[in-house]
PDB file of C-alpha atoms in Angstrom:
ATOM      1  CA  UNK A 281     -32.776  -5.253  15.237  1.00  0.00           C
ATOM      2  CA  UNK A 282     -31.032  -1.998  15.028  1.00  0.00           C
ATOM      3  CA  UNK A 283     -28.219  -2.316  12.615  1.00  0.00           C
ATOM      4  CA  UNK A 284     -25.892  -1.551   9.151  1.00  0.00           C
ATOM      5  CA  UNK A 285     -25.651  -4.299   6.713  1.00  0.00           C
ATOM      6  CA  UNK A 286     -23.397  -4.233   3.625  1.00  0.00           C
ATOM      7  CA  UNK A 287     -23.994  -6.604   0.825  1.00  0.00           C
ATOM      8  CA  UNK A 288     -21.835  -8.202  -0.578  1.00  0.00           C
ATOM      9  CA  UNK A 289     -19.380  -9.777   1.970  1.00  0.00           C
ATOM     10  CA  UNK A 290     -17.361 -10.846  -0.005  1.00  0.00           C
ATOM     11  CA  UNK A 291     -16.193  -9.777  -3.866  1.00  0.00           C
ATOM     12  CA  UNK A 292     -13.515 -10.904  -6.356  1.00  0.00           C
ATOM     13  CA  UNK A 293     -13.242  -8.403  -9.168  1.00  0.00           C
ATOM     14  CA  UNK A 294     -11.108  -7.993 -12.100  1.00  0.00           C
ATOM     15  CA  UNK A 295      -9.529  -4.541 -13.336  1.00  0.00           C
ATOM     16  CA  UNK A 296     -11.854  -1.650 -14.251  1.00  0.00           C
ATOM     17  CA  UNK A 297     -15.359  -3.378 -13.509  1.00  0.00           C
ATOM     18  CA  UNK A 298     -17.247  -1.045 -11.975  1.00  0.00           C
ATOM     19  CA  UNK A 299     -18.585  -2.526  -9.092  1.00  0.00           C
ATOM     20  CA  UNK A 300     -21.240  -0.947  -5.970  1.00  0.00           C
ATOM     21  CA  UNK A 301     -21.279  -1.963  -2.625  1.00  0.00           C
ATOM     22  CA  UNK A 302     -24.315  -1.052  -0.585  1.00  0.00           C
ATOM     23  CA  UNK A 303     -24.664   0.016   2.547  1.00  0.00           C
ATOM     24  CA  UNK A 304     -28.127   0.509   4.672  1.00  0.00           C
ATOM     25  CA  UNK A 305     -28.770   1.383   8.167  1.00  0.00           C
ATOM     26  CA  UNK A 306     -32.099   0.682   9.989  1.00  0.00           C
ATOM     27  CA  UNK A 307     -31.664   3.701  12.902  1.00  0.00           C
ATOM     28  CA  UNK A 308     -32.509   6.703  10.941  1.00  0.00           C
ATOM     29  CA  UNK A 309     -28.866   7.947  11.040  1.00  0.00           C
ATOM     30  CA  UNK A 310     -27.971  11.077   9.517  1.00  0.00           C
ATOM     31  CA  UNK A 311     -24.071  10.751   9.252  1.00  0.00           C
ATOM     32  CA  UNK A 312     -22.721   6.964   7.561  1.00  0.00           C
ATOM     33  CA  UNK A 313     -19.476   7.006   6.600  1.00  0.00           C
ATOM     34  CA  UNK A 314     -17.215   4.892   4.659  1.00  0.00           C
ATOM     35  CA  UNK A 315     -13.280   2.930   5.522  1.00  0.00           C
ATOM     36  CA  UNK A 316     -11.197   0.993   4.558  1.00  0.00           C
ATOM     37  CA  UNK A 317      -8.911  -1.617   6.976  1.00  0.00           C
ATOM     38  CA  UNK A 318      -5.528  -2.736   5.505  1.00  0.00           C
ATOM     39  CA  UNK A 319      -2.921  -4.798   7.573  1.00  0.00           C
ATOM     40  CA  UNK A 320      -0.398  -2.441  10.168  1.00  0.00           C
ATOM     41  CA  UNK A 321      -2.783   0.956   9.235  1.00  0.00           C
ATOM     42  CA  UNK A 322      -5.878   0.303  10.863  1.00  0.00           C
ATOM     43  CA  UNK A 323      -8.938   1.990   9.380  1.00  0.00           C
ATOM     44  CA  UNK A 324      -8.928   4.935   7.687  1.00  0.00           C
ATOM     45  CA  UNK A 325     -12.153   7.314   6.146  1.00  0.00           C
ATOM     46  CA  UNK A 326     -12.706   7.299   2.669  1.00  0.00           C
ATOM     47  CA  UNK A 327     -15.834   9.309   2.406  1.00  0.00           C
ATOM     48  CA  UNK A 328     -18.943  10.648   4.993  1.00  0.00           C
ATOM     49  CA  UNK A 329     -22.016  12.093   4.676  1.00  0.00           C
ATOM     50  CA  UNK A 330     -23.853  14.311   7.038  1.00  0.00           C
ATOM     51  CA  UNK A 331     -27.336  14.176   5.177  1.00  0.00           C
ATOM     52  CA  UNK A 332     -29.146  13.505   2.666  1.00  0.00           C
ATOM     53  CA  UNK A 333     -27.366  14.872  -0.785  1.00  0.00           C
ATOM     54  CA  UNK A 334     -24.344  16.247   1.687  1.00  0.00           C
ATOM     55  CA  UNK A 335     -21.247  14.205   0.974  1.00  0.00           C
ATOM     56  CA  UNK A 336     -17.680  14.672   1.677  1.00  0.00           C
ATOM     57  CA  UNK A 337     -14.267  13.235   1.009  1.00  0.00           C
ATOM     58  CA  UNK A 338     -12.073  11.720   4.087  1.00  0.00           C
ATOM     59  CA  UNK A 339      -8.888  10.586   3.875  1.00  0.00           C
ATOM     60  CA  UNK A 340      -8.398   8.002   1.143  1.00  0.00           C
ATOM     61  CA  UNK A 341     -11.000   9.086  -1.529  1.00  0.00           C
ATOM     62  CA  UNK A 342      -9.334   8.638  -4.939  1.00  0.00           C
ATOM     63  CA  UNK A 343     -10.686   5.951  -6.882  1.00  0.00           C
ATOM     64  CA  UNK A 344     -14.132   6.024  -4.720  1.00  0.00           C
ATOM     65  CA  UNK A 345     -17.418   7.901  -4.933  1.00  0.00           C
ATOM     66  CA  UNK A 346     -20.204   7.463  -2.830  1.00  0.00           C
ATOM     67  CA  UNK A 347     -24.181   9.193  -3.508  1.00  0.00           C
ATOM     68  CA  UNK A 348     -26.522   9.519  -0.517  1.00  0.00           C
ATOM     69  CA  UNK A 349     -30.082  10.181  -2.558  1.00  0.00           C
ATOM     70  CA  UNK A 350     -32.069   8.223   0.792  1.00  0.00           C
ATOM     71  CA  UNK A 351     -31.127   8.771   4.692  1.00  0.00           C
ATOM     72  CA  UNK A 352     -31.038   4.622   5.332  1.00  0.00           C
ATOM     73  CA  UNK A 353     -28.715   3.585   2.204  1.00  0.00           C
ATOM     74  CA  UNK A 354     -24.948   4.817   1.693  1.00  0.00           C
ATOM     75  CA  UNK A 355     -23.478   3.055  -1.356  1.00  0.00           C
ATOM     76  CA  UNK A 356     -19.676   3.416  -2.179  1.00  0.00           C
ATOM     77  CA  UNK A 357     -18.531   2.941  -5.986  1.00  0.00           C
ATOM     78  CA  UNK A 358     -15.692   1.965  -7.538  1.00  0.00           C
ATOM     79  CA  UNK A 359     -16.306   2.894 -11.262  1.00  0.00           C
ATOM     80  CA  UNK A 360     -12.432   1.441 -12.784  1.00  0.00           C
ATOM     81  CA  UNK A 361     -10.722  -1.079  -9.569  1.00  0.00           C
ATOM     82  CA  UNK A 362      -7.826  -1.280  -9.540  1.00  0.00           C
ATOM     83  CA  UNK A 363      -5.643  -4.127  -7.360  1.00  0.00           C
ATOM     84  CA  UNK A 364      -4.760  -1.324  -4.657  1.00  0.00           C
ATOM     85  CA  UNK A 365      -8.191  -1.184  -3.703  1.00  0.00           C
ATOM     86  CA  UNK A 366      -8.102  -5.122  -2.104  1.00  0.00           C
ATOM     87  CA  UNK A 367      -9.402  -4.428   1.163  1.00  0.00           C
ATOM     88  CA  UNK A 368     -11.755  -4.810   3.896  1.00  0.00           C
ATOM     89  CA  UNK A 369     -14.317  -1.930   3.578  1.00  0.00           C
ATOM     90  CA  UNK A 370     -16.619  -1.290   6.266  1.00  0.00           C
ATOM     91  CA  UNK A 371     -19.695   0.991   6.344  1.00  0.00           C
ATOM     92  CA  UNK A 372     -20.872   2.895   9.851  1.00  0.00           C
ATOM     93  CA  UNK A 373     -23.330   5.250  10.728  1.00  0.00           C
ATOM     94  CA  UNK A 374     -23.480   7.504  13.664  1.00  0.00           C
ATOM     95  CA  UNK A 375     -26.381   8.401  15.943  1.00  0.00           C
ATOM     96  CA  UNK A 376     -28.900  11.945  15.363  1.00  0.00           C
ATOM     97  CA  UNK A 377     -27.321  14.840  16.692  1.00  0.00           C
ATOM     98  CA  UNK A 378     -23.541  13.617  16.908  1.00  0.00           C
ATOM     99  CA  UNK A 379     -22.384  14.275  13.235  1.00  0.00           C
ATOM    100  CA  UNK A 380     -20.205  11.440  13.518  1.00  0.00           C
ATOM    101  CA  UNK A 381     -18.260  12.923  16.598  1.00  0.00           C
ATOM    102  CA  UNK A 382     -19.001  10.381  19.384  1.00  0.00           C
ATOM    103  CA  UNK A 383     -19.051   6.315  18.729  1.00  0.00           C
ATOM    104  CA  UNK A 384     -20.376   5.002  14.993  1.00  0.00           C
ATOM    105  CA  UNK A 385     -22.083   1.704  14.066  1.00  0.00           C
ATOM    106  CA  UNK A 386     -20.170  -0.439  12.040  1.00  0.00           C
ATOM    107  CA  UNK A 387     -21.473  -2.971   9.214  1.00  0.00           C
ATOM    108  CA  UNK A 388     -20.140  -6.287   8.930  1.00  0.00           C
ATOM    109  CA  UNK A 389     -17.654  -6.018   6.468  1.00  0.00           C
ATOM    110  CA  UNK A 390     -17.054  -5.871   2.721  1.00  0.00           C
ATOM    111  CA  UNK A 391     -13.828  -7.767   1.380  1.00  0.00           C
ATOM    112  CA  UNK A 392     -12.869  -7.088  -2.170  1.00  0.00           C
ATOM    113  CA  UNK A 393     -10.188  -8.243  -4.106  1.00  0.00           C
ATOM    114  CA  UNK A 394      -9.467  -6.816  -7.315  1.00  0.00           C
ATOM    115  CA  UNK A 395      -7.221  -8.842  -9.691  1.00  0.00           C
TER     116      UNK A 395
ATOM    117  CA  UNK B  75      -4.534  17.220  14.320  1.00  0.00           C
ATOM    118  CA  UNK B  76      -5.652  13.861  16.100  1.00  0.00           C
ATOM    119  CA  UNK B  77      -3.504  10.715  16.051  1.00  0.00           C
ATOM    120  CA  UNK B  78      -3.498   7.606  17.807  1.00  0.00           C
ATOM    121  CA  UNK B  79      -0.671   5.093  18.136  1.00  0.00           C
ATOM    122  CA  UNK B  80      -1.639   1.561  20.050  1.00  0.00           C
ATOM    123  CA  UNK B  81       1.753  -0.372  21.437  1.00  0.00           C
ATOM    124  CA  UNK B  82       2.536  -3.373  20.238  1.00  0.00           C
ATOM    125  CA  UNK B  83       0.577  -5.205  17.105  1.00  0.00           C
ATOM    126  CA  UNK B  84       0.254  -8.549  18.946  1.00  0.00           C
ATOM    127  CA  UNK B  85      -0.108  -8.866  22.483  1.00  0.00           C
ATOM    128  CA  UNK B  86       0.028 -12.730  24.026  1.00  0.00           C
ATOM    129  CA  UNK B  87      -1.658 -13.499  27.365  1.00  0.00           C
ATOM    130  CA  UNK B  88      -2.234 -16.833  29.506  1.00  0.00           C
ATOM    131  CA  UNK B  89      -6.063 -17.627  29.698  1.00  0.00           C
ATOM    132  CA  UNK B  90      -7.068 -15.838  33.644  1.00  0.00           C
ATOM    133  CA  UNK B  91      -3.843 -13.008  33.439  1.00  0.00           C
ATOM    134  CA  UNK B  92      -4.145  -9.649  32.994  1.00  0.00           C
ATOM    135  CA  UNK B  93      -5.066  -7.912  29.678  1.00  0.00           C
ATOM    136  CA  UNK B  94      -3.267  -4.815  29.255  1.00  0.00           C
ATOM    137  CA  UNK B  95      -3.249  -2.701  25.693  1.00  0.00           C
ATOM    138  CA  UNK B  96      -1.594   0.196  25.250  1.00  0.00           C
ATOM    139  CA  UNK B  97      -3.345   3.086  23.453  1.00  0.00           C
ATOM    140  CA  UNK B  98      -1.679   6.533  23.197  1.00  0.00           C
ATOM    141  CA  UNK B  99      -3.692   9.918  21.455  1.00  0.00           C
ATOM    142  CA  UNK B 100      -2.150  13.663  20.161  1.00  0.00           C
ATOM    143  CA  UNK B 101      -5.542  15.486  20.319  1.00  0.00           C
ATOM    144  CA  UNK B 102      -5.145  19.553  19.485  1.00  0.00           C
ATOM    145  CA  UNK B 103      -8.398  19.543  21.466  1.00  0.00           C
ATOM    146  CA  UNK B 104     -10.456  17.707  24.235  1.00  0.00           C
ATOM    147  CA  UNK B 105     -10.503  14.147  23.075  1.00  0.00           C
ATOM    148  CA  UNK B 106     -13.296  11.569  22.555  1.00  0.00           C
ATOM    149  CA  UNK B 107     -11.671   8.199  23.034  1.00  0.00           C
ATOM    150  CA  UNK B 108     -12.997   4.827  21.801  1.00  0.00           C
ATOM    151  CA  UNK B 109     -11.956   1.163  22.118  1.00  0.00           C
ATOM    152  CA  UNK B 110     -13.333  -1.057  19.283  1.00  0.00           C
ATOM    153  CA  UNK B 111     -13.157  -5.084  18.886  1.00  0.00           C
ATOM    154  CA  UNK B 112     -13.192  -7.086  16.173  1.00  0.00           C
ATOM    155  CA  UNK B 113     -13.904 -10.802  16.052  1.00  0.00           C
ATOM    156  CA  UNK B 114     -12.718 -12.508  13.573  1.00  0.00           C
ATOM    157  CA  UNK B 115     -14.665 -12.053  10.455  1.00  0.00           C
ATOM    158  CA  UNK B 116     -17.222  -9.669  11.634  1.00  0.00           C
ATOM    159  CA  UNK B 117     -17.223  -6.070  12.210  1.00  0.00           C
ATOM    160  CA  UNK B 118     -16.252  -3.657  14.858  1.00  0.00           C
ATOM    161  CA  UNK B 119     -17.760  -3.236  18.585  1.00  0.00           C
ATOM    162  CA  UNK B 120     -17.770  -0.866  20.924  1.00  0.00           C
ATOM    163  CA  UNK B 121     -16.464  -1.966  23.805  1.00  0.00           C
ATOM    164  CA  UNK B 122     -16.264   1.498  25.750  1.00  0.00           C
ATOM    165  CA  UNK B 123     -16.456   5.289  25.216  1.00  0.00           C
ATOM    166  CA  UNK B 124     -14.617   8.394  27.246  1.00  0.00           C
ATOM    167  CA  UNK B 125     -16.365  11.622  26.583  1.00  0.00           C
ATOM    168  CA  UNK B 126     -15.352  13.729  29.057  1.00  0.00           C
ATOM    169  CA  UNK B 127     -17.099  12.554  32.084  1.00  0.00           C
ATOM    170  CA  UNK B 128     -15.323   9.927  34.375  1.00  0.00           C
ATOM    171  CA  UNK B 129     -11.677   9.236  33.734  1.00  0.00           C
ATOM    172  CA  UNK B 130     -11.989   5.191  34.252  1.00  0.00           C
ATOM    173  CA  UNK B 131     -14.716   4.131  32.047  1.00  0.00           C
ATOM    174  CA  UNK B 132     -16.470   0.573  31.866  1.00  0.00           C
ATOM    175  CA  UNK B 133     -16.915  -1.096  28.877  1.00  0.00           C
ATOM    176  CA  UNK B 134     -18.990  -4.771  28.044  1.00  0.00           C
ATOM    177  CA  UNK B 135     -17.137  -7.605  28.795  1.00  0.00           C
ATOM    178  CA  UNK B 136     -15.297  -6.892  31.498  1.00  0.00           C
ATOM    179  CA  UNK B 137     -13.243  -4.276  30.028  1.00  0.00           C
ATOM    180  CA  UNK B 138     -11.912  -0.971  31.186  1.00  0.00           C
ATOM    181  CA  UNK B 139     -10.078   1.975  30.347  1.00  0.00           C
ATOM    182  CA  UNK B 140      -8.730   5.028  32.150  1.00  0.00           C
ATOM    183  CA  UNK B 141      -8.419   8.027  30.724  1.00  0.00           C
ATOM    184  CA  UNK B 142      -4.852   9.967  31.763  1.00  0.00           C
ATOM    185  CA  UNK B 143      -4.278  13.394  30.259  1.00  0.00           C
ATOM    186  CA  UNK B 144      -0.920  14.149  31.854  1.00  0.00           C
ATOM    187  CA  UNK B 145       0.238  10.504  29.742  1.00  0.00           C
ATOM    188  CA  UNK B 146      -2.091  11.168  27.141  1.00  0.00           C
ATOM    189  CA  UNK B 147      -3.177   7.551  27.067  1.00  0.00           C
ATOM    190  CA  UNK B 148      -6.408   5.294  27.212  1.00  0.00           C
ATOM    191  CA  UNK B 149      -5.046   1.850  27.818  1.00  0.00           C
ATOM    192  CA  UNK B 150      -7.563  -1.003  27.953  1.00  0.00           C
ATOM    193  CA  UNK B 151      -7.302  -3.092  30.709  1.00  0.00           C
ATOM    194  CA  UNK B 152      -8.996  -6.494  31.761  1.00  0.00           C
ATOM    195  CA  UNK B 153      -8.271  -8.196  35.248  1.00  0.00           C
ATOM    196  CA  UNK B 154      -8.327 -11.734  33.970  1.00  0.00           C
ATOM    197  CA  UNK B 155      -8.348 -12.722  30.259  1.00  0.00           C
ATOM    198  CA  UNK B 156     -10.716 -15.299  28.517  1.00  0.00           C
ATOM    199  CA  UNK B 157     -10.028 -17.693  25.878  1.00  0.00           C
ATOM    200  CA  UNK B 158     -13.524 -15.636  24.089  1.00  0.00           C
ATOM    201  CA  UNK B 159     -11.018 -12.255  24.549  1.00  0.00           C
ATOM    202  CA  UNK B 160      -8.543 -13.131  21.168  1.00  0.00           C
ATOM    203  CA  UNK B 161      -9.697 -10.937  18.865  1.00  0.00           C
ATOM    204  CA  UNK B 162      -7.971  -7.018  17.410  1.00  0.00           C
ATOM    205  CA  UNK B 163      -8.499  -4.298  19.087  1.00  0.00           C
ATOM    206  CA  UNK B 164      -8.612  -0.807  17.764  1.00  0.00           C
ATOM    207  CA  UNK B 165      -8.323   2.591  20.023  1.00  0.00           C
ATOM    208  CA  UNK B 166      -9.865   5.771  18.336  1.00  0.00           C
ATOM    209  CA  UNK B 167     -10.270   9.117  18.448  1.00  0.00           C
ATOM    210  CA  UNK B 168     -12.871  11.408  17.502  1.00  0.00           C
ATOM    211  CA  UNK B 169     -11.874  14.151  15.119  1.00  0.00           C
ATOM    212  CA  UNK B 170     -14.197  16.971  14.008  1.00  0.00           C
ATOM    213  CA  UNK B 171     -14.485  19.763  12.316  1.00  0.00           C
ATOM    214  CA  UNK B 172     -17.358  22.183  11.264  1.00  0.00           C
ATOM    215  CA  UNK B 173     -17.766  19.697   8.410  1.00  0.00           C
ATOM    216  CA  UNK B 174     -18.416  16.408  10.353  1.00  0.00           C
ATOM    217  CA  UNK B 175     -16.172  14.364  12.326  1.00  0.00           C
ATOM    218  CA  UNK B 176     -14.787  10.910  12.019  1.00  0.00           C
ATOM    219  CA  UNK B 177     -12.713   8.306  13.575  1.00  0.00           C
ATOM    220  CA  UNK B 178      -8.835   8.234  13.549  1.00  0.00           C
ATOM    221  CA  UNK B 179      -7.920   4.552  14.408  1.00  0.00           C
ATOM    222  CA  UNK B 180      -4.510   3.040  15.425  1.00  0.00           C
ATOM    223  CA  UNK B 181      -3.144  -0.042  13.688  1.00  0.00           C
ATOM    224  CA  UNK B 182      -4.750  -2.246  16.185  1.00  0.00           C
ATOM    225  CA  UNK B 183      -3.216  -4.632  18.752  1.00  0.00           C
ATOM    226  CA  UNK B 184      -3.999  -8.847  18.016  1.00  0.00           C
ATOM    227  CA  UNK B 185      -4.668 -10.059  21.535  1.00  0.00           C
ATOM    228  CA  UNK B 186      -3.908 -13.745  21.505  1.00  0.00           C
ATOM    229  CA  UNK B 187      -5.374 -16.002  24.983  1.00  0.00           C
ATOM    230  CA  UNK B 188      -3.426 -19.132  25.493  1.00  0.00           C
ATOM    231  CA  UNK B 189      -5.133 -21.934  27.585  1.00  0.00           C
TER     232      UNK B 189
END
């Protein structure tokens, strides 16, 4: 089954425990790309990347980095949380060719709370 | 730069009326328009796409939206409403660059379905 998983679903964290979230795609998407949903703003891009080893910050990077070292696997890090990072992340990829332009494949979810 | 703006954060319908949500876009350029769903504790869907082809586009269950340039809208529309429907909904639209595009979501509209 085509698809993006993120493991964990769910996390409860304390401040400044570095913590990974992984994301992997089964479609052989180039572009994956990282949000966040919080209550009244929607979603919003924290960081994409068009390739392998090509990353690039959206709209909400501070406090995030991401690595892309294999096409399938997209992990986002959070190296010191902090409790304004409790959120709903969700990973997504987008089909060959598209760079993330037309619709993108979203992951089931990651909510972390950090205390 | 692209925006979105979806009226109304809860929407209430009778189970068999008329689902109507609201999306409007600023685009600087052509738009790609997107309605998402989002089921309680699971991830987003793509319930239908407008890229530039035919102004009223069908989605999956029973869903439609029409595509209005003069109103610069892409409301989502469904004739008669099921109790399966309640869910958020999320309009988007496609932003790119030379760097790789992304999605620019509204704040997402909480359809309720009362028996």
């Amino acid at each position: 089954e085509a698809q993006v998983t993120q493991n964990p679903r769910y996390l409860i964290t304390v401040t400044g425990k570095k913590l990974t979230v992984t994301c992997s795609q089964n479609m052989n998407h180039e572009y994956m790309s990282w949000y966040r949903q919080d209550p009244g703003l929607g979603l919003r891009q924290i960081y994409y990347s068009m390739n392998v080893e090509v990353t690039d910050k959206g709209d909400v990077p501070e406090g995030y980095k991401v690595s892309r070292k294999e096409k399938r696997n997209f992990p986002l890090i959070l190296e010191s949380p902090s409790p304004n990072q409790t959120s709903l992340y969700f990973c997504a990829s987008s089909p060959p060719g598209t760079s993330g332009r037309l619709e993108q494949y979203f992951g089931p979810g990651t909510r972390l709370t950090v205390t | 730069a692209q925006s979105v703006t979806q009226l109304g954060s809860h929407v209430s319908v009778s189970e068999g009326a008329l689902v109507l949500l609201r999306c409007n876009y600023s685009s600087s350029v052509p738009p790609y328009l997107f309605w998402y769903v989002q089921y309680p504790n699971q991830g987003l869907q793509l319930l239908l796409k407008y890229t530039s082809a035919a102004t009223l586009v069908k989605g999956i269950n029973g869903f439609e939206a029409e595509f209005k340039k003069s109103e610069t809208s892409f409301h989502l529309t469904k004739p008669s409403a099921h109790m399966s429907d309640a869910a958020e909904y999320f309009c988007a639209v496609s932003d790119y660059g030379v760097q790789g595009g992304k999605l620019i979501f509204g704040q997402g509209t909480e359809l309720s379905v009362k028996p």
